[in-house]
Short mmCIF file of C-alpha atoms in Angstrom, two decimals:
data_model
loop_
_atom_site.label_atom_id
_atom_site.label_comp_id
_atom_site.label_asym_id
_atom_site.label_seq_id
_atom_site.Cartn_x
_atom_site.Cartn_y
_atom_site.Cartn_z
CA UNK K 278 21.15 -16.19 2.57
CA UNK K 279 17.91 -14.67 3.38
CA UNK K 280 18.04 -15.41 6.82
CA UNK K 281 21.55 -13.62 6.72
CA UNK K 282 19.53 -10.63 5.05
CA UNK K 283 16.89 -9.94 7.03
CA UNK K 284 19.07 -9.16 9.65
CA UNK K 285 21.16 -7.04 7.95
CA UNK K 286 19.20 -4.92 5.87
CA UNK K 287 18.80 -1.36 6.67
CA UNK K 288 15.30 -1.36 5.05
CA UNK K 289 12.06 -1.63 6.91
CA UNK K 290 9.42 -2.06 4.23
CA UNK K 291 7.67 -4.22 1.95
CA UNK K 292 9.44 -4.48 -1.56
CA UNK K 293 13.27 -4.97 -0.37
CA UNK K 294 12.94 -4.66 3.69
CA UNK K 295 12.39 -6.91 6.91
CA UNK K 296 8.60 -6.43 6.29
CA UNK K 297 8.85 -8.38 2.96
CA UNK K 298 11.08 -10.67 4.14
CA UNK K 299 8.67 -11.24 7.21
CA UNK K 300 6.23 -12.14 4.72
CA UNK K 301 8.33 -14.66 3.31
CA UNK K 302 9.05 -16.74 6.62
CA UNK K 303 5.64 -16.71 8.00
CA UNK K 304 4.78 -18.65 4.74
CA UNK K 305 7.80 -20.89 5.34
CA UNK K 306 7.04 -21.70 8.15
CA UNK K 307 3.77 -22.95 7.35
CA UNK K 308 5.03 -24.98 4.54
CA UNK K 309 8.10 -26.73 6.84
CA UNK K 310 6.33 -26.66 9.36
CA UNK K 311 9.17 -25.42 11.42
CA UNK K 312 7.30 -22.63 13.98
CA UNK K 313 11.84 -21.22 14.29
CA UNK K 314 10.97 -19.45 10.92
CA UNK K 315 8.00 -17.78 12.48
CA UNK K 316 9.63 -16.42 15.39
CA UNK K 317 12.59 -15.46 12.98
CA UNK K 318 9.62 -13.41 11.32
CA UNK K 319 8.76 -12.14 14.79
CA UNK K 320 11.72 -10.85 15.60
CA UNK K 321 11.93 -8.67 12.06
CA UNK K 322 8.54 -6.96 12.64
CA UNK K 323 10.05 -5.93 16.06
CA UNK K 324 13.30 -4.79 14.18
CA UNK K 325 11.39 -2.98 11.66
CA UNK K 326 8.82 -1.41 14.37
CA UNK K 327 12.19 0.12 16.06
CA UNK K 328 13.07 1.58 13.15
CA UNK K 329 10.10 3.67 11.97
CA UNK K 330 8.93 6.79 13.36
CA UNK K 331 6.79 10.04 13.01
CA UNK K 332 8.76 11.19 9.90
CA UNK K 333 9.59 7.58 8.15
CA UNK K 334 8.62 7.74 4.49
CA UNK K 335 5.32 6.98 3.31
CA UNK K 336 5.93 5.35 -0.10
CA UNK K 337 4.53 1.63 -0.40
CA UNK K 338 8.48 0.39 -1.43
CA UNK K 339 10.51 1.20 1.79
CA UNK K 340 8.34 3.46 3.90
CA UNK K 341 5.03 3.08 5.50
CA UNK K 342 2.14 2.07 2.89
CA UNK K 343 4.23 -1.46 1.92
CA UNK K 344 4.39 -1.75 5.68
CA UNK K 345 1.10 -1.22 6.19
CA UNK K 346 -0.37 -3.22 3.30
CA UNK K 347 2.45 -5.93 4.61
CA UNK K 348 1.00 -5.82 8.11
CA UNK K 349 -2.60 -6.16 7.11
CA UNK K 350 -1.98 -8.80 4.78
CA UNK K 351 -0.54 -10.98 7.41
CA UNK K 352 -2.98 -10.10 9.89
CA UNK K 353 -5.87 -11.17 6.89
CA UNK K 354 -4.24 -14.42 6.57
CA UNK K 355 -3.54 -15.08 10.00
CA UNK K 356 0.22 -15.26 10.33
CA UNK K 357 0.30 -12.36 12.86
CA UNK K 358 -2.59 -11.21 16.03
CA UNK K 359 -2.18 -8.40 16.82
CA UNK K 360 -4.26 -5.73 17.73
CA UNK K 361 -5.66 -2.96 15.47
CA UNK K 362 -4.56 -0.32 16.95
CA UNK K 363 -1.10 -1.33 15.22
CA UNK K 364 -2.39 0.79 12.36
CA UNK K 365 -2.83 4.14 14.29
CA UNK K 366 0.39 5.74 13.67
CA UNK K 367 0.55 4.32 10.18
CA UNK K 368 -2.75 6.07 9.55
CA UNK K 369 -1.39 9.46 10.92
CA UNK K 370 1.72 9.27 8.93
CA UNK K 371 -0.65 8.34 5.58
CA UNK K 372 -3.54 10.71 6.53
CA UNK K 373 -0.65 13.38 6.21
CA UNK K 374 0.74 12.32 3.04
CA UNK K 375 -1.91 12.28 1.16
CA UNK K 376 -3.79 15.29 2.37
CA UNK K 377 -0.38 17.65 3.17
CA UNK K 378 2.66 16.49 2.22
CA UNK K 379 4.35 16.75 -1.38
CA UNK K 380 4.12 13.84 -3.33
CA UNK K 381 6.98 12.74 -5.81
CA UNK K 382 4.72 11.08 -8.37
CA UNK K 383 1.87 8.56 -9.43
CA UNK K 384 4.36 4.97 -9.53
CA UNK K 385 3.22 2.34 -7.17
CA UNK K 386 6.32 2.23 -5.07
CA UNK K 387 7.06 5.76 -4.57
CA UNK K 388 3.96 8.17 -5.51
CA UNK K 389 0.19 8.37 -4.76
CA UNK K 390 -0.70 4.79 -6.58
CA UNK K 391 1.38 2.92 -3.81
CA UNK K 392 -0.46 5.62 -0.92
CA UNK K 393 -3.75 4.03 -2.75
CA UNK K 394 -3.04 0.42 -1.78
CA UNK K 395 -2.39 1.44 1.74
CA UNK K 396 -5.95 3.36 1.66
CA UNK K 397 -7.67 0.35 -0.01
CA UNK K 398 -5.85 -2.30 2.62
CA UNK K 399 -7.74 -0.44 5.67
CA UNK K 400 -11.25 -0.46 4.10
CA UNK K 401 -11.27 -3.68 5.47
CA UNK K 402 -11.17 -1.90 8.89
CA UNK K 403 -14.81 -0.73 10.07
CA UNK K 404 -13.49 1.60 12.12
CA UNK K 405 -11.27 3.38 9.82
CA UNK K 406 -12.71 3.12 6.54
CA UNK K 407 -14.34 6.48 6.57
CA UNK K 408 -11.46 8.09 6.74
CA UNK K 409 -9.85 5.28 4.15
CA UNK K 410 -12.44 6.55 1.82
CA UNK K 411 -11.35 9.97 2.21
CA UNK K 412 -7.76 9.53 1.19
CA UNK K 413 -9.07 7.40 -1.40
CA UNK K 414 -11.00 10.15 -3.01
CA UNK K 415 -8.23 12.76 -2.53
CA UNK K 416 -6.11 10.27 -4.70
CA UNK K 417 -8.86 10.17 -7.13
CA UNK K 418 -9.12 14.02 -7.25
CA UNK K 419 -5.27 14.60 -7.34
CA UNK K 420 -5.32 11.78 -10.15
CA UNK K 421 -8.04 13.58 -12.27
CA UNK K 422 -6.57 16.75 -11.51
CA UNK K 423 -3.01 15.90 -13.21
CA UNK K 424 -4.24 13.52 -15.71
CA UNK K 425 -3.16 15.91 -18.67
CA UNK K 426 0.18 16.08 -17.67
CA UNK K 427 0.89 12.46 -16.24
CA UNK K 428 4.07 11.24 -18.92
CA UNK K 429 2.30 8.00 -20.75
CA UNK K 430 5.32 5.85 -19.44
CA UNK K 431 4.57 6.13 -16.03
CA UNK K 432 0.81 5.65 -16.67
CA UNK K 433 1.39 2.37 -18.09
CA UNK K 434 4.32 1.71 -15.24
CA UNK K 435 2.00 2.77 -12.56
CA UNK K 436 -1.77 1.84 -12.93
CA UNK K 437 -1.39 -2.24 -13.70
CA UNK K 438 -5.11 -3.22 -12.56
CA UNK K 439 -8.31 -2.93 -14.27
CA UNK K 440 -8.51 -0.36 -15.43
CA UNK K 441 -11.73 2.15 -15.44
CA UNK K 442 -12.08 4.67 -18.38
CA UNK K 443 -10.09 5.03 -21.73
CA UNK K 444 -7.90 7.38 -22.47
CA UNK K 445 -7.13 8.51 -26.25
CA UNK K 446 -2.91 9.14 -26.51
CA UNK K 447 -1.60 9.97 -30.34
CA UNK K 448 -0.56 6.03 -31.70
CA UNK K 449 -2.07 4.49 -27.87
CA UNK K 450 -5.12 3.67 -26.02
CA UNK K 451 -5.00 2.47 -23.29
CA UNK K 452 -6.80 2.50 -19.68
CA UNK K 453 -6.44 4.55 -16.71
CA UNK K 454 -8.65 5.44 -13.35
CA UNK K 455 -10.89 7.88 -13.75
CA UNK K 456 -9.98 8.02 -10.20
CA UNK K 457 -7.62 5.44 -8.80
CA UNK K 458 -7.42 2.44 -10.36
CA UNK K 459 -8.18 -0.89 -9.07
CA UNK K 460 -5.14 -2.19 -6.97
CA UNK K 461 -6.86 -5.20 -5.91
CA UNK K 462 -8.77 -7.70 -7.72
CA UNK K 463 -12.41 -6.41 -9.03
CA UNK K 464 -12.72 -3.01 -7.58
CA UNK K 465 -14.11 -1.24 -10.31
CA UNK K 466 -13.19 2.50 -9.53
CA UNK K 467 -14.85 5.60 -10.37
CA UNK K 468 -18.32 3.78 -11.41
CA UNK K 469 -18.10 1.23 -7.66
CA UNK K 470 -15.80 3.82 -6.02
CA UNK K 471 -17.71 7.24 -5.90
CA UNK K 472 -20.79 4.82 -5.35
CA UNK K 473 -20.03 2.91 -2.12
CA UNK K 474 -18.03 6.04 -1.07
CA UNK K 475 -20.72 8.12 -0.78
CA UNK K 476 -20.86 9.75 3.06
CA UNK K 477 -23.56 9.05 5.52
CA UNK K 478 -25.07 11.77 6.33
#
Protein backbone atom coordinates (compact mmCIF):
# COMPACT_ATOMS: atom_id res chain seq x y z
CA UNK A 1 0.00 0.00 0.00
CA UNK A 2 2.74 2.35 0.61
CA UNK A 3 4.57 1.51 -2.27
CA UNK A 4 1.20 2.22 -4.19
CA UNK A 5 1.33 5.72 -2.29
CA UNK A 6 4.37 7.07 -2.83
CA UNK A 7 3.73 7.12 -6.26
CA UNK A 8 0.64 8.60 -6.18
CA UNK A 9 0.70 11.25 -3.81
CA UNK A 10 0.63 14.76 -4.92
CA UNK A 11 2.69 15.81 -1.82
CA UNK A 12 6.39 16.41 -1.81
CA UNK A 13 7.30 16.84 1.84
CA UNK A 14 8.08 15.33 5.01
CA UNK A 15 4.88 14.68 7.21
CA UNK A 16 2.43 13.08 4.43
CA UNK A 17 4.71 13.36 1.05
CA UNK A 18 7.33 11.26 -1.07
CA UNK A 19 10.04 12.82 1.22
CA UNK A 20 8.58 10.97 4.29
CA UNK A 21 7.87 8.11 2.59
CA UNK A 22 11.57 8.16 1.22
CA UNK A 23 12.51 8.06 4.69
CA UNK A 24 10.64 5.10 5.31
CA UNK A 25 12.21 2.80 2.47
CA UNK A 26 15.73 3.76 2.93
CA UNK A 27 15.23 2.24 6.48
CA UNK A 28 13.55 -0.78 4.89
CA UNK A 29 15.80 -1.43 2.99
CA UNK A 30 18.39 -1.66 5.46
CA UNK A 31 16.36 -3.88 7.61
CA UNK A 32 15.42 -6.51 4.45
CA UNK A 33 18.15 -6.01 3.13
CA UNK A 34 16.57 -5.69 -0.22
CA UNK A 35 18.78 -2.56 -1.99
CA UNK A 36 14.87 -2.52 -4.69
CA UNK A 37 13.45 -0.47 -1.69
CA UNK A 38 16.32 1.93 -1.87
CA UNK A 39 16.16 2.68 -5.39
CA UNK A 40 12.25 2.83 -4.91
CA UNK A 41 13.38 5.69 -2.40
CA UNK A 42 15.57 7.05 -5.19
CA UNK A 43 13.25 7.42 -7.53
CA UNK A 44 10.76 9.55 -4.96
CA UNK A 45 13.46 12.14 -4.12
CA UNK A 46 13.73 12.59 -7.96
CA UNK A 47 9.81 12.81 -8.11
CA UNK A 48 9.69 15.17 -5.33
CA UNK A 49 12.84 17.32 -6.68
CA UNK A 50 10.57 17.78 -10.02
CA UNK A 51 8.01 19.02 -8.20
CA UNK A 52 9.39 21.89 -6.11
CA UNK A 53 10.35 25.17 -7.27
CA UNK A 54 11.19 28.91 -6.49
CA UNK A 55 7.70 29.54 -4.97
CA UNK A 56 6.95 25.90 -3.25
CA UNK A 57 5.84 26.44 0.33
CA UNK A 58 8.14 26.69 3.07
CA UNK A 59 6.27 25.05 5.98
CA UNK A 60 8.13 21.90 7.55
CA UNK A 61 4.62 19.61 6.73
CA UNK A 62 4.40 19.72 2.86
CA UNK A 63 6.76 22.44 1.71
CA UNK A 64 10.40 22.97 2.00
CA UNK A 65 11.69 22.91 5.81
CA UNK A 66 10.27 18.95 6.23
CA UNK A 67 12.14 18.52 2.98
CA UNK A 68 15.00 19.95 4.04
CA UNK A 69 15.19 18.54 7.57
CA UNK A 70 14.15 15.10 5.55
CA UNK A 71 17.12 15.51 3.23
CA UNK A 72 19.66 16.24 5.89
CA UNK A 73 18.57 13.61 8.04
CA UNK A 74 19.22 11.03 5.45
CA UNK A 75 22.31 12.49 4.36
CA UNK A 76 23.41 12.39 8.51
CA UNK A 77 22.65 8.81 8.55
CA UNK A 78 23.98 7.88 5.39
CA UNK A 79 21.08 6.63 3.31
CA UNK A 80 21.64 9.31 0.61
CA UNK A 81 25.39 11.13 -0.92
CA UNK A 82 24.81 13.69 -2.27
CA UNK A 83 26.38 16.81 -2.49
CA UNK A 84 25.74 19.93 -0.36
CA UNK A 85 24.98 22.10 -2.61
CA UNK A 86 21.47 20.20 -2.63
CA UNK A 87 20.58 22.68 0.09
CA UNK A 88 21.16 25.96 -1.93
CA UNK A 89 17.81 26.60 -3.23
CA UNK A 90 16.22 25.29 -0.07
CA UNK A 91 18.23 27.94 1.77
CA UNK A 92 17.02 30.74 -0.64
CA UNK A 93 13.47 29.74 -0.40
CA UNK A 94 13.93 29.62 3.77
CA UNK A 95 16.26 32.69 3.95
CA UNK A 96 13.10 34.43 2.38
CA UNK A 97 10.56 33.11 4.61
CA UNK A 98 11.80 33.89 7.51
CA UNK A 99 13.29 37.28 6.86
CA UNK A 100 10.33 38.54 4.13
CA UNK A 101 7.59 36.59 3.67
CA UNK A 102 4.29 36.46 5.90
CA UNK A 103 4.15 33.80 8.18
CA UNK A 104 0.77 32.00 9.11
CA UNK A 105 1.71 31.14 12.69
CA UNK A 106 4.10 29.57 15.41
CA UNK A 107 2.82 25.42 14.90
CA UNK A 108 5.58 23.16 13.88
CA UNK A 109 4.12 22.11 10.59
CA UNK A 110 2.95 25.26 9.20
CA UNK A 111 4.48 28.48 11.10
CA UNK A 112 7.93 29.73 12.24
CA UNK A 113 8.56 26.60 14.84
CA UNK A 114 8.69 24.13 11.78
CA UNK A 115 11.06 27.16 9.73
CA UNK A 116 13.22 26.63 13.16
CA UNK A 117 13.96 22.94 12.61
CA UNK A 118 14.99 23.62 9.09
CA UNK A 119 17.45 26.48 10.56
CA UNK A 120 18.71 24.14 13.34
CA UNK A 121 19.16 21.01 10.65
CA UNK A 122 21.86 23.23 8.64
CA UNK A 123 23.97 24.26 11.68
CA UNK A 124 25.43 21.14 11.06
CA UNK A 125 26.69 22.72 7.78
CA UNK A 126 30.04 24.84 8.33
CA UNK A 127 29.46 26.64 5.53
CA UNK A 128 26.03 27.77 6.13
CA UNK A 129 25.60 28.04 9.68
CA UNK A 130 26.20 31.72 9.87
CA UNK A 131 23.53 32.43 8.06
CA UNK A 132 21.52 29.36 9.98
CA UNK A 133 22.17 31.39 13.02
CA UNK A 134 20.68 34.34 11.57
CA UNK A 135 17.29 32.92 10.78
CA UNK A 136 17.54 31.33 14.01
CA UNK A 137 17.67 34.57 15.85
CA UNK A 138 15.03 36.26 13.65
CA UNK A 139 12.74 33.33 14.92
CA UNK A 140 13.79 34.10 18.35
CA UNK A 141 13.05 37.87 17.92
CA UNK A 142 9.70 37.32 16.04
CA UNK A 143 8.94 34.72 18.95
CA UNK A 144 9.70 37.29 21.78
CA UNK A 145 8.13 39.88 19.87
CA UNK A 146 4.51 38.10 19.75
CA UNK A 147 4.80 36.25 22.91
CA UNK A 148 1.84 38.32 24.52
CA UNK A 149 -0.45 37.50 22.01
CA UNK A 150 0.53 33.79 21.06
CA UNK A 151 -3.19 31.79 22.03
CA UNK A 152 -1.92 29.24 25.00
CA UNK A 153 -3.26 26.28 22.79
CA UNK A 154 -0.95 26.66 20.18
CA UNK A 155 1.95 27.30 22.63
CA UNK A 156 1.49 24.03 24.13
CA UNK A 157 0.69 22.48 20.38
CA UNK A 158 3.73 24.07 19.01
CA UNK A 159 6.87 24.28 21.32
CA UNK A 160 7.10 20.28 22.50
CA UNK A 161 10.99 20.36 23.49
CA UNK A 162 12.69 21.61 26.44
CA UNK A 163 11.68 24.16 27.10
CA UNK A 164 13.76 27.49 28.24
CA UNK A 165 11.96 30.08 30.50
CA UNK A 166 8.51 29.97 32.35
CA UNK A 167 5.78 31.61 31.52
CA UNK A 168 2.94 32.59 34.21
CA UNK A 169 -0.82 31.99 32.28
CA UNK A 170 -4.06 32.53 34.79
CA UNK A 171 -4.70 28.50 36.13
CA UNK A 172 -1.14 27.34 33.84
CA UNK A 173 2.52 27.37 33.86
CA UNK A 174 4.09 26.10 31.67
CA UNK A 175 7.42 26.53 29.43
CA UNK A 176 8.18 28.31 26.36
CA UNK A 177 11.52 29.69 24.39
CA UNK A 178 12.60 32.68 25.41
CA UNK A 179 13.64 32.45 21.89
CA UNK A 180 12.99 29.26 19.99
CA UNK A 181 12.72 26.38 21.74
CA UNK A 182 14.78 23.36 21.57
CA UNK A 183 13.64 21.19 18.53
CA UNK A 184 16.30 18.77 18.96
CA UNK A 185 17.53 16.97 21.86
CA UNK A 186 19.57 19.29 24.52
CA UNK A 187 19.79 22.58 22.86
CA UNK A 188 19.14 24.76 25.56
CA UNK A 189 17.91 28.06 23.81
CA UNK A 190 18.14 31.53 24.81
CA UNK A 191 20.90 30.80 27.69
CA UNK A 192 23.22 28.19 24.80
CA UNK A 193 21.56 29.96 21.84
CA UNK A 194 22.42 33.78 22.08
CA UNK A 195 25.81 32.32 23.51
CA UNK A 196 27.27 30.18 20.69
CA UNK A 197 25.43 32.58 18.28
CA UNK A 198 27.32 35.33 18.99
CA UNK A 199 29.04 36.81 15.47
CA UNK A 200 32.69 36.84 14.80
CA UNK A 201 33.73 39.85 14.36
Amino acid sequence: MLLLNGALTEYPGLAHGKIGIAVFFFHYAQYTGNELFADYALDLIGEMQNQIHANSSADYEKGIAGIGVGIDYLIRNKHLITEDDIFEDFDQRMVRAVMYDPWQDFSLYDGLTGYGRYWISRLHYQGQSMQAKECLLRIVGLIEENLPDIPVEELKNSFDCKVISVVHFPDQEFGIVNGIVNLKKGFDYVSSLKKSFTFAS
